[in-house]
PDB file of C-alpha atoms in Angstrom:
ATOM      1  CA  UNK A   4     -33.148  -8.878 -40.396  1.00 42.00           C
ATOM      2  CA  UNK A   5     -29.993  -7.819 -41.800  1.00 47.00           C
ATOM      3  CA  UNK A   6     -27.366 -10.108 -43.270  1.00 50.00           C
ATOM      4  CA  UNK A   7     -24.683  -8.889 -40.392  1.00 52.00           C
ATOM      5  CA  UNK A   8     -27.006 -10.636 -37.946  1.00 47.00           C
ATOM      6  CA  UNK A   9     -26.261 -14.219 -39.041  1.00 53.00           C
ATOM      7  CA  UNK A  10     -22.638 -13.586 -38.915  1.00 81.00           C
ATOM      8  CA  UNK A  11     -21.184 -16.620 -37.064  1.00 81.00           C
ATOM      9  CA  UNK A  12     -18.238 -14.166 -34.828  1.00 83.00           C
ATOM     10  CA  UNK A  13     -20.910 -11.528 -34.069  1.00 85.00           C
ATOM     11  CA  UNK A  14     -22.982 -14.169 -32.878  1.00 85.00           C
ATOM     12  CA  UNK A  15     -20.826 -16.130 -31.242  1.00 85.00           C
ATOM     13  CA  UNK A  16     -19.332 -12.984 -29.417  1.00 86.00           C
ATOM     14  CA  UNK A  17     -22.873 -11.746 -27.976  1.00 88.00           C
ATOM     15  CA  UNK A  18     -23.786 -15.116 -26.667  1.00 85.00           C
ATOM     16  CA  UNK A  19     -20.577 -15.031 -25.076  1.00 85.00           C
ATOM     17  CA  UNK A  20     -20.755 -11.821 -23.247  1.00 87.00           C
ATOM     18  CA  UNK A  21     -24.702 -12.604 -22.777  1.00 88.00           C
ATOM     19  CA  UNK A  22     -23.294 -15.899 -20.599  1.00 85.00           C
ATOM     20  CA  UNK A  23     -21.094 -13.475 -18.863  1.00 86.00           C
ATOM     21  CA  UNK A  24     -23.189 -10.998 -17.810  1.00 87.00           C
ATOM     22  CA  UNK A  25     -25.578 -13.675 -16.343  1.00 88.00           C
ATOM     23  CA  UNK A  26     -23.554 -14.239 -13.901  1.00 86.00           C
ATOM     24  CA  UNK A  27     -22.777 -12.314 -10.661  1.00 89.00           C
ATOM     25  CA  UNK A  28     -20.160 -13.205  -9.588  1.00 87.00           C
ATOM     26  CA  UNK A  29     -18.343 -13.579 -12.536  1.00 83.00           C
ATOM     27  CA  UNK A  30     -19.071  -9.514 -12.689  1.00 88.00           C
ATOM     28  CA  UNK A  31     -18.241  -8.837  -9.236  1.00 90.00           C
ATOM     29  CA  UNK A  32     -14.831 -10.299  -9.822  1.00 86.00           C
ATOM     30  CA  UNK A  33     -13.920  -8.738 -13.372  1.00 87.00           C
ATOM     31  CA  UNK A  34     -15.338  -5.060 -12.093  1.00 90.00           C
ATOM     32  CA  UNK A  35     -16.447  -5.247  -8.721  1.00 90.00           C
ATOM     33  CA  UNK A  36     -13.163  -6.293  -7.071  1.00 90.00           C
ATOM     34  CA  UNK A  37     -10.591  -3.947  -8.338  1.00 90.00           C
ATOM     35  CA  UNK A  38     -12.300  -1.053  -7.326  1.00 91.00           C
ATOM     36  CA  UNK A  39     -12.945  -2.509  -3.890  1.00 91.00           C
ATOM     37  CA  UNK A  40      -8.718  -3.145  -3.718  1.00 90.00           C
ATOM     38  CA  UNK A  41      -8.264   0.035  -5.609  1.00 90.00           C
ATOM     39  CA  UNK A  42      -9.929   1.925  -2.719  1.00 90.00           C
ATOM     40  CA  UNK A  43      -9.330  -0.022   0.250  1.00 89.00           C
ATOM     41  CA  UNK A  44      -5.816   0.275   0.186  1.00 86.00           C
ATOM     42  CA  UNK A  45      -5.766   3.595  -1.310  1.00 85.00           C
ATOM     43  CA  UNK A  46      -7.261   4.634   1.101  1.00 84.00           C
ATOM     44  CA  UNK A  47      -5.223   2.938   3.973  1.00 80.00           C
ATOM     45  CA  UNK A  48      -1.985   4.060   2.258  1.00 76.00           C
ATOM     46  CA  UNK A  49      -3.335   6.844   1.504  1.00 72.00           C
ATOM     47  CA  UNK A  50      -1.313   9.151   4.005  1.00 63.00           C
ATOM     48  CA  UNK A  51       2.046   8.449   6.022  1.00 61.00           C
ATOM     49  CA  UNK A  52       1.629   8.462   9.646  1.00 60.00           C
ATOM     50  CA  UNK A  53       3.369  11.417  11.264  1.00 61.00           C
ATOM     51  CA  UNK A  54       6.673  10.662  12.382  1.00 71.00           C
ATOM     52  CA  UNK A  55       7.107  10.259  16.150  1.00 82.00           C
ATOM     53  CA  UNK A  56      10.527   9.421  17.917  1.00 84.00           C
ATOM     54  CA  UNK A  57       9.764   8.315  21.689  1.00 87.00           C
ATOM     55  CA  UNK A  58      12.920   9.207  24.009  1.00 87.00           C
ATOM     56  CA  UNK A  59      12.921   8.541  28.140  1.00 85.00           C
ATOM     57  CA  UNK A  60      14.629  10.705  30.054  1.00 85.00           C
ATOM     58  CA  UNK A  61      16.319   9.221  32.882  1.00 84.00           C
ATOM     59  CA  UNK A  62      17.732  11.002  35.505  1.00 77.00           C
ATOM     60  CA  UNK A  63      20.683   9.803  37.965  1.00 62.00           C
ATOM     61  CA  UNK A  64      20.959  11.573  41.576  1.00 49.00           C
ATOM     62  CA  UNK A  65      24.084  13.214  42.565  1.00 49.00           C
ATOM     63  CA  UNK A  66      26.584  12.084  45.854  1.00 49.00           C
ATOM     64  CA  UNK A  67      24.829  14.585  47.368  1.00 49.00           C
ATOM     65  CA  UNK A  68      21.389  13.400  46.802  1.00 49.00           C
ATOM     66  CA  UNK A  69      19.962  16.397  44.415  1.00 50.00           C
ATOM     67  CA  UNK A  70      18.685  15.501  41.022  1.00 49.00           C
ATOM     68  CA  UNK A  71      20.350  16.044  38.317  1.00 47.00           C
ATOM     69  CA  UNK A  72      17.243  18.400  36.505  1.00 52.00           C
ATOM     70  CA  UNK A  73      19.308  21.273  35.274  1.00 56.00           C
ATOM     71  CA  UNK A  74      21.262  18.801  33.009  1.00 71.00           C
ATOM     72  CA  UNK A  75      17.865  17.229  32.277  1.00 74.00           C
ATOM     73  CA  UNK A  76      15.816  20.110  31.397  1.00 77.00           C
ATOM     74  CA  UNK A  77      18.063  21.155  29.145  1.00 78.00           C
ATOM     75  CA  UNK A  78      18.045  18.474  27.222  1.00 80.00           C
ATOM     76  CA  UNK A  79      14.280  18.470  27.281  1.00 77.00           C
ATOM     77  CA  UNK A  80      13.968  21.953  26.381  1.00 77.00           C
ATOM     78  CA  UNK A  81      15.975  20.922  23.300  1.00 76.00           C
ATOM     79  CA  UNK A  82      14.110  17.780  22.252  1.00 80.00           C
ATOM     80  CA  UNK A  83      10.974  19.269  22.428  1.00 77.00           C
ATOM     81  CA  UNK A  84      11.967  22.297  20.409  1.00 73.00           C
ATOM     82  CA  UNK A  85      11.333  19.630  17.869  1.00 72.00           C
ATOM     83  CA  UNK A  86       7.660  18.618  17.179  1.00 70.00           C
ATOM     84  CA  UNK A  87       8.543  14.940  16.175  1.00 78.00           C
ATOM     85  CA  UNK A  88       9.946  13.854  19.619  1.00 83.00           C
ATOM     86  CA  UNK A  89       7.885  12.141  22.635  1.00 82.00           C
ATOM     87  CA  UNK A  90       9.513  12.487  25.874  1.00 83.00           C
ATOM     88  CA  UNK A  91       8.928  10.218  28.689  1.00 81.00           C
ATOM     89  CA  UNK A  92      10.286  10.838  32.109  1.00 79.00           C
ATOM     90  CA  UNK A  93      11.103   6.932  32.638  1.00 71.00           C
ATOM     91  CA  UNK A  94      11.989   5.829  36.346  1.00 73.00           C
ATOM     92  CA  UNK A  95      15.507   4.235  36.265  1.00 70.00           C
ATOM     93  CA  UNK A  96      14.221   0.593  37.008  1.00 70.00           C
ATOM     94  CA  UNK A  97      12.360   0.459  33.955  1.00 80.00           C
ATOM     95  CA  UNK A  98      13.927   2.077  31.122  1.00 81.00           C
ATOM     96  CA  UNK A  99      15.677  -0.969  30.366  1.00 82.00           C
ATOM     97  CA  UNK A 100      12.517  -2.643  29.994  1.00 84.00           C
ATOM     98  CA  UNK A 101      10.907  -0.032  28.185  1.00 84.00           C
ATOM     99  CA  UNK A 102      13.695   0.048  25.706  1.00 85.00           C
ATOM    100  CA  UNK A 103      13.982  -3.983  24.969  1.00 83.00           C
ATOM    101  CA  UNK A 104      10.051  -4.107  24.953  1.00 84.00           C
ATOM    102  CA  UNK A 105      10.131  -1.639  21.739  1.00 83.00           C
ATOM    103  CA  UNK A 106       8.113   0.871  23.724  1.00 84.00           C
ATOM    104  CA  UNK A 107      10.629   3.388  23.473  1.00 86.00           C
ATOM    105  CA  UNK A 108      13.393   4.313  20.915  1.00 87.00           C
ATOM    106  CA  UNK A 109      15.685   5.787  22.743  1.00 86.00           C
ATOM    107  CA  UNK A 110      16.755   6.634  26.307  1.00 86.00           C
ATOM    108  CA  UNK A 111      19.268   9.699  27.685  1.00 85.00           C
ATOM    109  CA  UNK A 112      20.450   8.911  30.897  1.00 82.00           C
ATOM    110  CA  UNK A 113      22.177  11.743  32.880  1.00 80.00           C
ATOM    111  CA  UNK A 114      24.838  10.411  35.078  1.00 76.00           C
ATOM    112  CA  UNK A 115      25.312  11.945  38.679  1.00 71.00           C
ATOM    113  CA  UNK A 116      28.330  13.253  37.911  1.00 71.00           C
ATOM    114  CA  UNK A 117      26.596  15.106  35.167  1.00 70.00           C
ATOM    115  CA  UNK A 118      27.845  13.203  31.882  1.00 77.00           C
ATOM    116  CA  UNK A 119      25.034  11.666  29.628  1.00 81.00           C
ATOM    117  CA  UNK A 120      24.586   8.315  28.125  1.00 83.00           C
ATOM    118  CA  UNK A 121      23.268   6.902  25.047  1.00 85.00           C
ATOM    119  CA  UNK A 122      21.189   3.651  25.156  1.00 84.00           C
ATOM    120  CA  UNK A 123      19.701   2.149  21.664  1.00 85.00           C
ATOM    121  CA  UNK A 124      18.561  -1.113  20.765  1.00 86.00           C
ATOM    122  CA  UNK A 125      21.080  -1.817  17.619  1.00 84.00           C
ATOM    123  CA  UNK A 126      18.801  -4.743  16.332  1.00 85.00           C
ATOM    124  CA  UNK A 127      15.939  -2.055  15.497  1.00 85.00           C
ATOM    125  CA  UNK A 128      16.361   0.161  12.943  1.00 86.00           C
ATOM    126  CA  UNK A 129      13.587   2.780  14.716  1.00 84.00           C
ATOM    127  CA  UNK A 130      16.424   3.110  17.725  1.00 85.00           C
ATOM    128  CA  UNK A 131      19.113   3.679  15.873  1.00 84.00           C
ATOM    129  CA  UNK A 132      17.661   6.307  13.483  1.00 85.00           C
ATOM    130  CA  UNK A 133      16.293   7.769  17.052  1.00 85.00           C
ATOM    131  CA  UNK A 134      19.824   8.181  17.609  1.00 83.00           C
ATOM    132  CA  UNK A 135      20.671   9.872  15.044  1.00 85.00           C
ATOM    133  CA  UNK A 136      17.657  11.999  15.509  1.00 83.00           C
ATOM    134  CA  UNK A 137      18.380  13.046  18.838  1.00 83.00           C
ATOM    135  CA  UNK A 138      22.517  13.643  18.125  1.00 81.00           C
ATOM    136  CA  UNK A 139      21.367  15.800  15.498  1.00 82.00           C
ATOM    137  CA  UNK A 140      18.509  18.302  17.853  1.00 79.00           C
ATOM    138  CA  UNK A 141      21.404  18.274  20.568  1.00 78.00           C
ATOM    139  CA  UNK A 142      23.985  19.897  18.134  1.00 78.00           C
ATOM    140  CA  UNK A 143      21.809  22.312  16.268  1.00 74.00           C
ATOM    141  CA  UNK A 144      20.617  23.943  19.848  1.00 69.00           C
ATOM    142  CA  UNK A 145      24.525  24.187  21.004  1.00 71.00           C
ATOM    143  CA  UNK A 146      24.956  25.659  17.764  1.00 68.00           C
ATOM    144  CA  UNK A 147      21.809  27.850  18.268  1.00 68.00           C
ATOM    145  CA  UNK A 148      20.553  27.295  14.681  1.00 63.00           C
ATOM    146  CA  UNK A 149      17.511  27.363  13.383  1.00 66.00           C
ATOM    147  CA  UNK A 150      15.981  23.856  12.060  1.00 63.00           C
ATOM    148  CA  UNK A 151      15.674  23.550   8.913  1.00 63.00           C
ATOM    149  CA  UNK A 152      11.961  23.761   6.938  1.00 64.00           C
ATOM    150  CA  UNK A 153      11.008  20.181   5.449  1.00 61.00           C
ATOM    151  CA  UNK A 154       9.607  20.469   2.675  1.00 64.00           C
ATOM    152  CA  UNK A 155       7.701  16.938   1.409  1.00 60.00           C
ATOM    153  CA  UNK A 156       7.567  15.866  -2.410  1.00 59.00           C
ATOM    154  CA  UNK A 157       4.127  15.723  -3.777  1.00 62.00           C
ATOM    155  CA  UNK A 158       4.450  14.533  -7.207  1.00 62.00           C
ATOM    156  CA  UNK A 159       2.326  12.737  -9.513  1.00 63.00           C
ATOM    157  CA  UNK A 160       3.816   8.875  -9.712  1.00 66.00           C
ATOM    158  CA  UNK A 161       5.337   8.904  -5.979  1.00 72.00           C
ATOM    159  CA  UNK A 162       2.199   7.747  -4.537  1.00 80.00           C
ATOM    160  CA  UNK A 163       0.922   4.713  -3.199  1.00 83.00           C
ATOM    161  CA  UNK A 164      -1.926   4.373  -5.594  1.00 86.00           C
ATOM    162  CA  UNK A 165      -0.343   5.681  -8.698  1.00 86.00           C
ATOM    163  CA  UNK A 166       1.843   2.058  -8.170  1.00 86.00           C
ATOM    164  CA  UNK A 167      -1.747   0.243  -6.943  1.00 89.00           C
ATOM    165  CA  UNK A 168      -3.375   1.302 -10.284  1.00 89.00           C
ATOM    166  CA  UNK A 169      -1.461  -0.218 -13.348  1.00 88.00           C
ATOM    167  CA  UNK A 170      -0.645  -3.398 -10.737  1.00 90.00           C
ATOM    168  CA  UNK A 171      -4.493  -3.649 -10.736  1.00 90.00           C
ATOM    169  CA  UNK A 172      -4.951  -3.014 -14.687  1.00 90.00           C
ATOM    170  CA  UNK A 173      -1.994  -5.905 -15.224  1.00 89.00           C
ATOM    171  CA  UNK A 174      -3.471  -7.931 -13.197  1.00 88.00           C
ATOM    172  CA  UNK A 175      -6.769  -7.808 -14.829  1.00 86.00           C
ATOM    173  CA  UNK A 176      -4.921  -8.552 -17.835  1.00 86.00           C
ATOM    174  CA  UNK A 177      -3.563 -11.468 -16.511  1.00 87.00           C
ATOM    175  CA  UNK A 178      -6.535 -13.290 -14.996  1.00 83.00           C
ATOM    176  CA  UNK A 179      -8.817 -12.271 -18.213  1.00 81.00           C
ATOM    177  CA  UNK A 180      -5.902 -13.859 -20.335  1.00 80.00           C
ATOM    178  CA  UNK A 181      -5.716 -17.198 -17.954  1.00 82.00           C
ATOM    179  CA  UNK A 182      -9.326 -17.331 -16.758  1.00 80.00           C
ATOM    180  CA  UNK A 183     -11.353 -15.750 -19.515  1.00 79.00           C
ATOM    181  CA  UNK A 184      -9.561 -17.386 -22.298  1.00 83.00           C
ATOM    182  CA  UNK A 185      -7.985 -20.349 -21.588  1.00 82.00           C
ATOM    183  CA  UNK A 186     -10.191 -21.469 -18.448  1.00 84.00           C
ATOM    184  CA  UNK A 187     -13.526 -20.964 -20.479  1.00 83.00           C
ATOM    185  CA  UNK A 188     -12.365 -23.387 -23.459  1.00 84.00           C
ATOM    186  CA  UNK A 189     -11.281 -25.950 -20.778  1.00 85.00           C
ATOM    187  CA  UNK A 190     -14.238 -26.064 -19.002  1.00 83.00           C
ATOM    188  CA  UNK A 191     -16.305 -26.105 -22.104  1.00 84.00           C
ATOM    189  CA  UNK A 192     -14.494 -29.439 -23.270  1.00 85.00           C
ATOM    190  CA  UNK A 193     -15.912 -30.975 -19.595  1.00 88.00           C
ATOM    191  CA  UNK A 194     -18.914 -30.298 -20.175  1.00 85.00           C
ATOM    192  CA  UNK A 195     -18.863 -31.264 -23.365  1.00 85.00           C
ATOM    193  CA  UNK A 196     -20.137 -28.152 -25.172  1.00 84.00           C
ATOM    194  CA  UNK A 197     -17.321 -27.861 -27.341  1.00 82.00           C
ATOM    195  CA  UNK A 198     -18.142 -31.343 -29.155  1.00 83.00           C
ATOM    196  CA  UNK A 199     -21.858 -29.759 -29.470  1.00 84.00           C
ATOM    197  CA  UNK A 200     -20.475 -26.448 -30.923  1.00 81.00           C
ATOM    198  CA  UNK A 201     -18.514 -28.008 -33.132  1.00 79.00           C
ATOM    199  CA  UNK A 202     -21.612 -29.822 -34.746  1.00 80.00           C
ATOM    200  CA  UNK A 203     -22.657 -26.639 -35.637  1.00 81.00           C
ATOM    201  CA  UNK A 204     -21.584 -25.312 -39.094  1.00 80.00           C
ATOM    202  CA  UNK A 205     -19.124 -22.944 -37.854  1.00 81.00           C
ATOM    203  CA  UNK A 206     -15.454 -22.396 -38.456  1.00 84.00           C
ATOM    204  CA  UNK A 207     -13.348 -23.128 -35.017  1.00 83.00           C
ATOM    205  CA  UNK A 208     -11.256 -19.406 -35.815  1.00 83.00           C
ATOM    206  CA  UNK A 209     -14.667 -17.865 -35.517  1.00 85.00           C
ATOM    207  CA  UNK A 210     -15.438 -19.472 -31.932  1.00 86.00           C
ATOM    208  CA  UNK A 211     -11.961 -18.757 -30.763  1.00 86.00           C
ATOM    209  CA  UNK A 212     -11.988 -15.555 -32.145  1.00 87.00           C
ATOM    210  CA  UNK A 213     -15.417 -14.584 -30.548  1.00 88.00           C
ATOM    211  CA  UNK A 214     -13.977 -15.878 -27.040  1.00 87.00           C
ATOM    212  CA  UNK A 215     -10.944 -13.428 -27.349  1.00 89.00           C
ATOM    213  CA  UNK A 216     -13.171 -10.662 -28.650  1.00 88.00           C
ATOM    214  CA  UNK A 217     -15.624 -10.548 -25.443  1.00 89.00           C
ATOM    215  CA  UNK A 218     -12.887 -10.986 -23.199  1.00 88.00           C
ATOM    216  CA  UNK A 219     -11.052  -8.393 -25.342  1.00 89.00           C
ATOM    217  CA  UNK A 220     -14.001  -6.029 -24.715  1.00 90.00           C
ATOM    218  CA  UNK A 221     -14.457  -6.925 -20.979  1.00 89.00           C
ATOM    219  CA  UNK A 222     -10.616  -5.978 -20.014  1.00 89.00           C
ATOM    220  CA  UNK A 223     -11.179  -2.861 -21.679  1.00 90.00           C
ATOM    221  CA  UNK A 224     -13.949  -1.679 -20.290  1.00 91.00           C
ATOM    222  CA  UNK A 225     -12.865  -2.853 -16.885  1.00 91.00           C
ATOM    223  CA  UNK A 226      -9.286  -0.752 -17.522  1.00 91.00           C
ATOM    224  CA  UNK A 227     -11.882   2.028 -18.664  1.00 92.00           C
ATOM    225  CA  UNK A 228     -13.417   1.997 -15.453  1.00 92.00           C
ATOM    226  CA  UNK A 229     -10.690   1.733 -13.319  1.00 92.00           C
ATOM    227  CA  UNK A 230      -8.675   4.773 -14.799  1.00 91.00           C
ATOM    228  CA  UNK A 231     -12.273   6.487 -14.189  1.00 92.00           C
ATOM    229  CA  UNK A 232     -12.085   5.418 -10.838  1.00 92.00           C
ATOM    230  CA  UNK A 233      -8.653   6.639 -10.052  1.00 90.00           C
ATOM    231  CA  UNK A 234      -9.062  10.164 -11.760  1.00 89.00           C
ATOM    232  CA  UNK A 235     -12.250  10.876  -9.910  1.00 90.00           C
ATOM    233  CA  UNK A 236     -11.533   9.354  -6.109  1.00 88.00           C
ATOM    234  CA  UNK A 237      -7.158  10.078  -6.239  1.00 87.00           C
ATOM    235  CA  UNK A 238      -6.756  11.826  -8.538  1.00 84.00           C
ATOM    236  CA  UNK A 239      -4.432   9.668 -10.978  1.00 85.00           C
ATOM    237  CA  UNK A 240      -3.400  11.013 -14.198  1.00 81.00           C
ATOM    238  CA  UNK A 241      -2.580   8.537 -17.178  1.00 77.00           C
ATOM    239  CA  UNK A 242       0.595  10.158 -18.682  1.00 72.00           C
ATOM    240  CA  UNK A 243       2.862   9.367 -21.896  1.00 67.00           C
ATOM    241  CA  UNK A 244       1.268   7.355 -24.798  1.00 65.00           C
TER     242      UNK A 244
END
């Protein structure tokens, strides 16, 4: 065999990743569990759900007993020029309800006299951005112009998983660091295989050095596989140095 073979660090470094790789879970957790997080919530975050503002409609009757639906379909016709709005036609008993329950955002009630009220919830942010919302559709149909075309960002970085990525990678980093470094020698010295190792003609820089180098190759080939991972499932990009 040749000389390279009895070099104590080689050595030392394959038996390490040989005790490694005999165990499962110990593989699960340094490869098999980022990917699972990487595409579990990737995949839940994946896409925003589509914005939907629920309004009730509530109509007062007038002194002399006619509904007030003129007032009220006009106010529909306007809310629902806009796809983003739910309308609910809420009796007046129950809007209140509705409203403080959370399962509406906002409510328009027309008065029988013909003026409208406003009703929000000001401790949820939802209502009061519904009012804004609905303040906003109102005035662009008196002022009979056209909404505006949204447009949505879709750059590389702005996504959910382009943050879930490197948090993974550092993590990984982390753990192997903690767990794979320090943790190993620790639990060696309980079971007493470091007195044992150190009976053995070697030099202690060549033991710790062969610990560092199989973790050393583990994180990389788990960062390897992750940036595979993300380029092939998502799409991610590594960019810069």
């Amino acid at each position: 065999m040749a000389a390279s073979s009895y070099w104590p660090l080689w050595q030392l470094t394959i038996s390490r990743m040989r005790v490694f790789y005999r165990e499962p879970a110990a593989v699960f957790w340094v490869y098999g569990f980022p990917l699972v997080m990487a595409l579990s919530l990737g995949t839940a975050f994946r896409e925003n759900p589509k914005e939907e503002i629920r309004v009730d409609l509530v109509g007062s009757t007038r002194e002399d007993n006619a509904p007030a639906e003129p007032s009220l379909a006009t106010i529909e016709k306007s809310l629902t020029a806009t796809s983003h709005f739910k309308i609910f036609k809420s009796p007046k008993e129950d809007w209140r309800k509705r409203l403080q329950a959370g399962k509406t955002d906002f409510v328009i009630e027309v008065a029988a006299d013909g003026s409208v009220q406003f009703w929000d919830e000001p401790h949820r942010p939802e209502s009061r951005l519904a009012r804004h919302a609905v303040e906003s559709a109102l005035l662009r149909e008196q002022a009979k112009s056209p909404e505006p075309t949204v447009k949505h960002l879709e750059q590389a970085g702005s996504r959910y998983i382009d943050f879930l990525l490197p948090g993974l990678i550092g993590l990984n980093l982390m753990g192997g660091g903690m767990w794979g470094v320090g943790f190993v020698i620790v639990d060696m010295r309980v079971r007493k295989l470091l007195k044992r190792f150190l009976a053995t003609p070697m030099r202690k820089s060549d033991f710790l050095l062969a610990v560092m180098c199989s973790r050393l190759f583990f994180t990389l080939t788990d960062i390897l596989i992750l940036l595979i991972f993300g380029y092939l499932v998502f799409g991610v990009s590594s960019r810069g140095n």
